[in-house]
Short mmCIF file of C-alpha atoms in Angstrom, two decimals:
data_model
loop_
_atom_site.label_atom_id
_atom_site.label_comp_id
_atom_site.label_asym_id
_atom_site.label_seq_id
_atom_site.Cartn_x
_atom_site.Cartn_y
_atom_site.Cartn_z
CA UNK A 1 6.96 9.72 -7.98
CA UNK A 2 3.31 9.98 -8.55
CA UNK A 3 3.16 13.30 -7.38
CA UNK A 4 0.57 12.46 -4.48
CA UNK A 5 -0.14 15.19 -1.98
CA UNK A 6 -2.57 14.97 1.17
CA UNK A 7 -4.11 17.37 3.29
CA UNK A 8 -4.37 17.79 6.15
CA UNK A 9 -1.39 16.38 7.84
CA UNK A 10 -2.98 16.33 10.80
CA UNK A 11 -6.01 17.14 12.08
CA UNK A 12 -8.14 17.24 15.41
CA UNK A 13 -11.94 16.80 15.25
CA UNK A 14 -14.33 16.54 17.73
CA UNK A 15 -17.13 13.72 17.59
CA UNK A 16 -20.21 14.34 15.53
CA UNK A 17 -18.16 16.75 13.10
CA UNK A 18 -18.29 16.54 9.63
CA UNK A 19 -14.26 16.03 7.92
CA UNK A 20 -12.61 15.84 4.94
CA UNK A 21 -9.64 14.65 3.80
CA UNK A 22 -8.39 15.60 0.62
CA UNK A 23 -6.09 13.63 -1.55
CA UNK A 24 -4.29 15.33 -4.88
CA UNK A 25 -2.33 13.70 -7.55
CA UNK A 26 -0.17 15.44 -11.21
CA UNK A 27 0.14 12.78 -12.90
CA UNK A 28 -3.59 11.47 -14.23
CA UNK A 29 -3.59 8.04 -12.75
CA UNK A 30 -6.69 6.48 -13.14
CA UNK A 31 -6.86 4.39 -9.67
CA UNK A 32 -7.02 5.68 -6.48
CA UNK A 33 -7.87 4.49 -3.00
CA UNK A 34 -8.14 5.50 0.89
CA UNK A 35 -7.11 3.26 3.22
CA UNK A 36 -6.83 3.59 7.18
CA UNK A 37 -4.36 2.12 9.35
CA UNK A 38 -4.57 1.19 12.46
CA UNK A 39 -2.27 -0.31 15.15
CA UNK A 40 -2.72 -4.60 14.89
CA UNK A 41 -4.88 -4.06 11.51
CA UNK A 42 -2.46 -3.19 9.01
CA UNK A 43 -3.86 -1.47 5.89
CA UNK A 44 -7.40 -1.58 5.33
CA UNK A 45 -9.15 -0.07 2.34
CA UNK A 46 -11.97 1.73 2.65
CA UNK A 47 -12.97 3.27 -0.43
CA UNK A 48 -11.82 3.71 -4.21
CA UNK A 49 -11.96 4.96 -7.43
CA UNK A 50 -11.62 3.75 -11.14
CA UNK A 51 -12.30 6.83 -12.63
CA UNK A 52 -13.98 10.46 -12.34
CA UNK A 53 -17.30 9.88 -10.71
CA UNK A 54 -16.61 6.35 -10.29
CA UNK A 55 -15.83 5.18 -6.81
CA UNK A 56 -16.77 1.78 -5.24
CA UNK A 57 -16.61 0.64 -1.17
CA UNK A 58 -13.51 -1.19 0.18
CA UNK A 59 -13.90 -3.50 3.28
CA UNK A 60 -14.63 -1.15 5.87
CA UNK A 61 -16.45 1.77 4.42
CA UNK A 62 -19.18 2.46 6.85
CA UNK A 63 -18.62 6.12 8.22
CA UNK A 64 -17.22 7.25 5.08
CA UNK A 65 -17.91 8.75 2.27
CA UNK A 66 -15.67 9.92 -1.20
CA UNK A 67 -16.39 11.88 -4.09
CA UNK A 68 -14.00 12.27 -7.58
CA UNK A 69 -15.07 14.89 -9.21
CA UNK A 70 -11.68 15.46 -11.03
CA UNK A 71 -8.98 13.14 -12.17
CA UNK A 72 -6.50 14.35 -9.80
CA UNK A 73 -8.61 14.43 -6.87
CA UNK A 74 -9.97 12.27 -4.47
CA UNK A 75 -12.17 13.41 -1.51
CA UNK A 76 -13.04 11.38 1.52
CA UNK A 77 -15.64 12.83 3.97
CA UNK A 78 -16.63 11.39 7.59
CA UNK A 79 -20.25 12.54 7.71
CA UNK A 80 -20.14 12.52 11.93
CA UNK A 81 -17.03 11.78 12.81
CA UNK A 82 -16.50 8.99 15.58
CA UNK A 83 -13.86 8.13 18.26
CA UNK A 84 -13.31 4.97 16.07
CA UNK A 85 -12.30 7.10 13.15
CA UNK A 86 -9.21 7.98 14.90
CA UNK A 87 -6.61 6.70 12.59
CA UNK A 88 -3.86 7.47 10.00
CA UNK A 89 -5.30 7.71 6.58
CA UNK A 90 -3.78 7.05 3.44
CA UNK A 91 -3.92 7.45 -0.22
CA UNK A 92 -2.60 5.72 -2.68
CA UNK A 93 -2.94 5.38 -6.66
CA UNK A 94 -2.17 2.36 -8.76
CA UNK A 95 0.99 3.23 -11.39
CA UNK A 96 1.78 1.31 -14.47
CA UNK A 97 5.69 0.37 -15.98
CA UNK A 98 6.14 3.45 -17.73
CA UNK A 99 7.94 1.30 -20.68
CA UNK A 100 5.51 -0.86 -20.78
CA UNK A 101 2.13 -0.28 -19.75
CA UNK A 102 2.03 -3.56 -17.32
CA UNK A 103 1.61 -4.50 -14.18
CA UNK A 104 3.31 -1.75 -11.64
CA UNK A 105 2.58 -1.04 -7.89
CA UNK A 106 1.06 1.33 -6.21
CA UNK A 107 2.22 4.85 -4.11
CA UNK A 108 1.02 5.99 -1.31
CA UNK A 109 0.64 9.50 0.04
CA UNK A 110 2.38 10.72 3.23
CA UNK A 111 -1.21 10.40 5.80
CA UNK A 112 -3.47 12.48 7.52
CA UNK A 113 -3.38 11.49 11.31
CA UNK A 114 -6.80 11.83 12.48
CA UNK A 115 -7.83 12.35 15.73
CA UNK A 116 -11.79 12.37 17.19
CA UNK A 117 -12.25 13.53 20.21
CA UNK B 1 -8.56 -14.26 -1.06
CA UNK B 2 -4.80 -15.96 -1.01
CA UNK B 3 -2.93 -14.76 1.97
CA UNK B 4 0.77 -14.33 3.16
CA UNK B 5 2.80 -15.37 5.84
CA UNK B 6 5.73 -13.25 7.38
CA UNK B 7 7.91 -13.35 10.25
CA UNK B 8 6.86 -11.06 13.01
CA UNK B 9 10.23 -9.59 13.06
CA UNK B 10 13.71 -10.00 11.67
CA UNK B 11 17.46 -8.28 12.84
CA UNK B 12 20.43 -7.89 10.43
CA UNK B 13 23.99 -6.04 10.96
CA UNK B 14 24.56 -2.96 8.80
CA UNK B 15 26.19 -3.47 5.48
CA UNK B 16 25.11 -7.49 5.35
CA UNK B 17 22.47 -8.91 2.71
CA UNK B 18 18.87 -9.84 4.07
CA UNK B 19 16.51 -12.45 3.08
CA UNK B 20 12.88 -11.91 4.21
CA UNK B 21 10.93 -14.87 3.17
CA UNK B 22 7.14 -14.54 2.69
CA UNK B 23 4.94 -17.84 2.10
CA UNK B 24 1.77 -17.77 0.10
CA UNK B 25 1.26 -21.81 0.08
CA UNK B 26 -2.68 -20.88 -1.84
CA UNK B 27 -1.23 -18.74 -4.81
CA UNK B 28 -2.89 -18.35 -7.89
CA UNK B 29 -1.25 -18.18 -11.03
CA UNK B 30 -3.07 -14.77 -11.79
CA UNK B 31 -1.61 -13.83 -8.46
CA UNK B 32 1.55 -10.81 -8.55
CA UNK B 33 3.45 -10.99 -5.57
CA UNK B 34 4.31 -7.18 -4.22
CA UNK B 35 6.84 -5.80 -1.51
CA UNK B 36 6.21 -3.16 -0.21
CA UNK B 37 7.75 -1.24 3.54
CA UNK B 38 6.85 1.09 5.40
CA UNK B 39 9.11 3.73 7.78
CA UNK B 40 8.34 5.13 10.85
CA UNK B 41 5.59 8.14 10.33
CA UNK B 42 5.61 7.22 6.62
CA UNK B 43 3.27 5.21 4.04
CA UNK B 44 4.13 2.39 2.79
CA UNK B 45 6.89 2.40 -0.16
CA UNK B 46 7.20 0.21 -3.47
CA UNK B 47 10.08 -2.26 -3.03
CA UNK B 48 9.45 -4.70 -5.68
CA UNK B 49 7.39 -7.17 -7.34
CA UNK B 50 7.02 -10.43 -9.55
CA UNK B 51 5.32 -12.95 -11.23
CA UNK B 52 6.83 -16.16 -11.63
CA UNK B 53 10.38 -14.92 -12.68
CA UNK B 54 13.01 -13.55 -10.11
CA UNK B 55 13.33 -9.62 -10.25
CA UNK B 56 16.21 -7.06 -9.28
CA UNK B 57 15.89 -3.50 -8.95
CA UNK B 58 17.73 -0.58 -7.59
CA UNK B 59 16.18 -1.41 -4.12
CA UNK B 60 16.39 -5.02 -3.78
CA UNK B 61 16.10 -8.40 -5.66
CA UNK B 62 13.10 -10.80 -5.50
CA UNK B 63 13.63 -14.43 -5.98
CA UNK B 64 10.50 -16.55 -6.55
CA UNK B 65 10.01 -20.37 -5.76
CA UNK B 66 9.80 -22.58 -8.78
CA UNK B 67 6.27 -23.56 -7.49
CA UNK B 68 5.39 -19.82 -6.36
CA UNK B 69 4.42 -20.80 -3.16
CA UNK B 70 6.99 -18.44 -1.15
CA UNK B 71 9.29 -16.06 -2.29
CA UNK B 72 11.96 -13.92 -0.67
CA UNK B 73 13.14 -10.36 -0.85
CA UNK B 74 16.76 -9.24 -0.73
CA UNK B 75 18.02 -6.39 0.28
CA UNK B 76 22.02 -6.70 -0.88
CA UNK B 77 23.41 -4.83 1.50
CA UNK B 78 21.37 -3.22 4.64
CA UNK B 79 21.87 0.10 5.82
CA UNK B 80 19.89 1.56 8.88
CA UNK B 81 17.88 3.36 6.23
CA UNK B 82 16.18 -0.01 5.46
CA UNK B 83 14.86 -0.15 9.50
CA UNK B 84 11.00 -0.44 8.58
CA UNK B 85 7.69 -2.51 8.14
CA UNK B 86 7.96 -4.88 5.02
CA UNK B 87 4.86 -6.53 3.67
CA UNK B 88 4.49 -8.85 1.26
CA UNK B 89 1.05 -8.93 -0.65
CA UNK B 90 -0.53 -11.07 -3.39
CA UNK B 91 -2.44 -9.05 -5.78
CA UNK B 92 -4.63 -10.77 -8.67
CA UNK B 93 -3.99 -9.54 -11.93
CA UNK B 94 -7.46 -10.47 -13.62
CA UNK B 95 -8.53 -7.78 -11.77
CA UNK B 96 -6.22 -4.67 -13.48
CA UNK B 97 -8.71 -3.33 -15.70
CA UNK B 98 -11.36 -3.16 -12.97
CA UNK B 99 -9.27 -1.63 -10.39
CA UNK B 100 -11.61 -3.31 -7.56
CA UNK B 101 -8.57 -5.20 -6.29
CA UNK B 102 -7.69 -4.83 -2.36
CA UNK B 103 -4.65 -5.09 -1.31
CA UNK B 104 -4.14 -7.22 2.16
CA UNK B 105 -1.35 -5.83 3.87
CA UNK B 106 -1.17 -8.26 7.15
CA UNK B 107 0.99 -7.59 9.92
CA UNK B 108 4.21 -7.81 7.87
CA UNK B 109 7.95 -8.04 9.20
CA UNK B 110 9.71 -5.47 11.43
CA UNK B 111 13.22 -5.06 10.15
CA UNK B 112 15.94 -4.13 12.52
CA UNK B 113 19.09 -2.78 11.08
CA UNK B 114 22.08 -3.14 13.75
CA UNK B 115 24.63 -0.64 13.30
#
């Protein structure tokens, strides 16, 4: 368990409000991402990071904004939030085999549902 | 990028083994093939993944197509804990060091667990 915490669980925004999601990991992993998801889209990624300060856009970024300032966290911001924001957000971070430093997989946090109204 | 293919759904009795097959007919042989599900109200979990070799872990086996080009993940024996959203994604593994990978998750296949 990566030890990935996100906050808020749930929050309720109204449109042209600035939000921000927080995402928090223990365990120094390197990669992390945001991703939204959205009823007959699946997963999308809209932002990550491959390192502190280094962050890089995903396939739908526009609206959003992230900032890692520290290893273990990873911020995303919605400058103005919109009605098409409204989603569940997740975060994930990219593990490696603990024996042997391969390939792994990736864990996700528990989401933020998001709501703009 | 190389995509996947996955039923739309799938229904199994409690306590039998399940097969959901995934087809990736444009593979590349950088190209991982992950498992993942996803609950209700949950993100999505770490079932399993591969290269060209089948795997088993505590959660499930994965057995690979000599030519790659599908592969299919077991679940031994289904309880109703195993109800969820399993996707099957390629990932490339040139791309490790740069962490600029995406993963696709499509629609994936909705599991149904009859008691």
């Amino acid at each position: 368990d990566a030890g990935i915490t996100q906050s808020p669980r749930h929050k309720v925004t109204e449109t042209g409000t600035p939000v921000t999601l927080r995402c928090h990991q223990t365990e120094n992993h390197r990669y992390m991402y945001w991703y939204r998801q959205d009823p007959g889209h699946g997963l999308r990624l809209i932002h990550y990071s491959y390192g502190v300060k280094d962050t890089d856009k995903g396939e739908v970024s526009d609206g959003y904004s992230v900032s890692r300032s520290k290893t273990e966290d990873f911020l995303l911001t919605l400058e103005s939030a919109t009605s098409s924001q409204t989603s569940v957000y997740f975060c994930a971070i990219r593990f490696l085999r603990r024996t042997s430093g391969q390939e792994g997989g990736y864990t996700f946090g528990s989401g933020t549902r998001l709501t703009v109204v | 990028d190389a995509k996947t293919t996955q039923p739309n759904s799938m229904e199994s009795n409690e306590e039998e083994p399940v097969h959901l097959p995934c087809n990736h007919s444009t593979i590349s042989g950088t190209d991982y093939i992950h498992w993942y599900r996803q609950l209700p109200s949950q993100g999505p979990e770490y079932v399993i993944h591969g290269l060209t070799s089948n795997v088993n872990n505590r959660m499930a086996s994965l057995a690979i197509a000599e030519d790659r080009k599908s592969s299919t993940l077991i679940l031994h024996r289904a309880t109703l804990r195993d109800a969820a959203v399993y996707y099957c994604i390629l990932r490339d593994s040139r791309l490790s060091n740069f962490g600029n990978e995406k993963l696709t998750f499509g629609t994936g296949t909705r599991l149904t667990i009859i008691p």
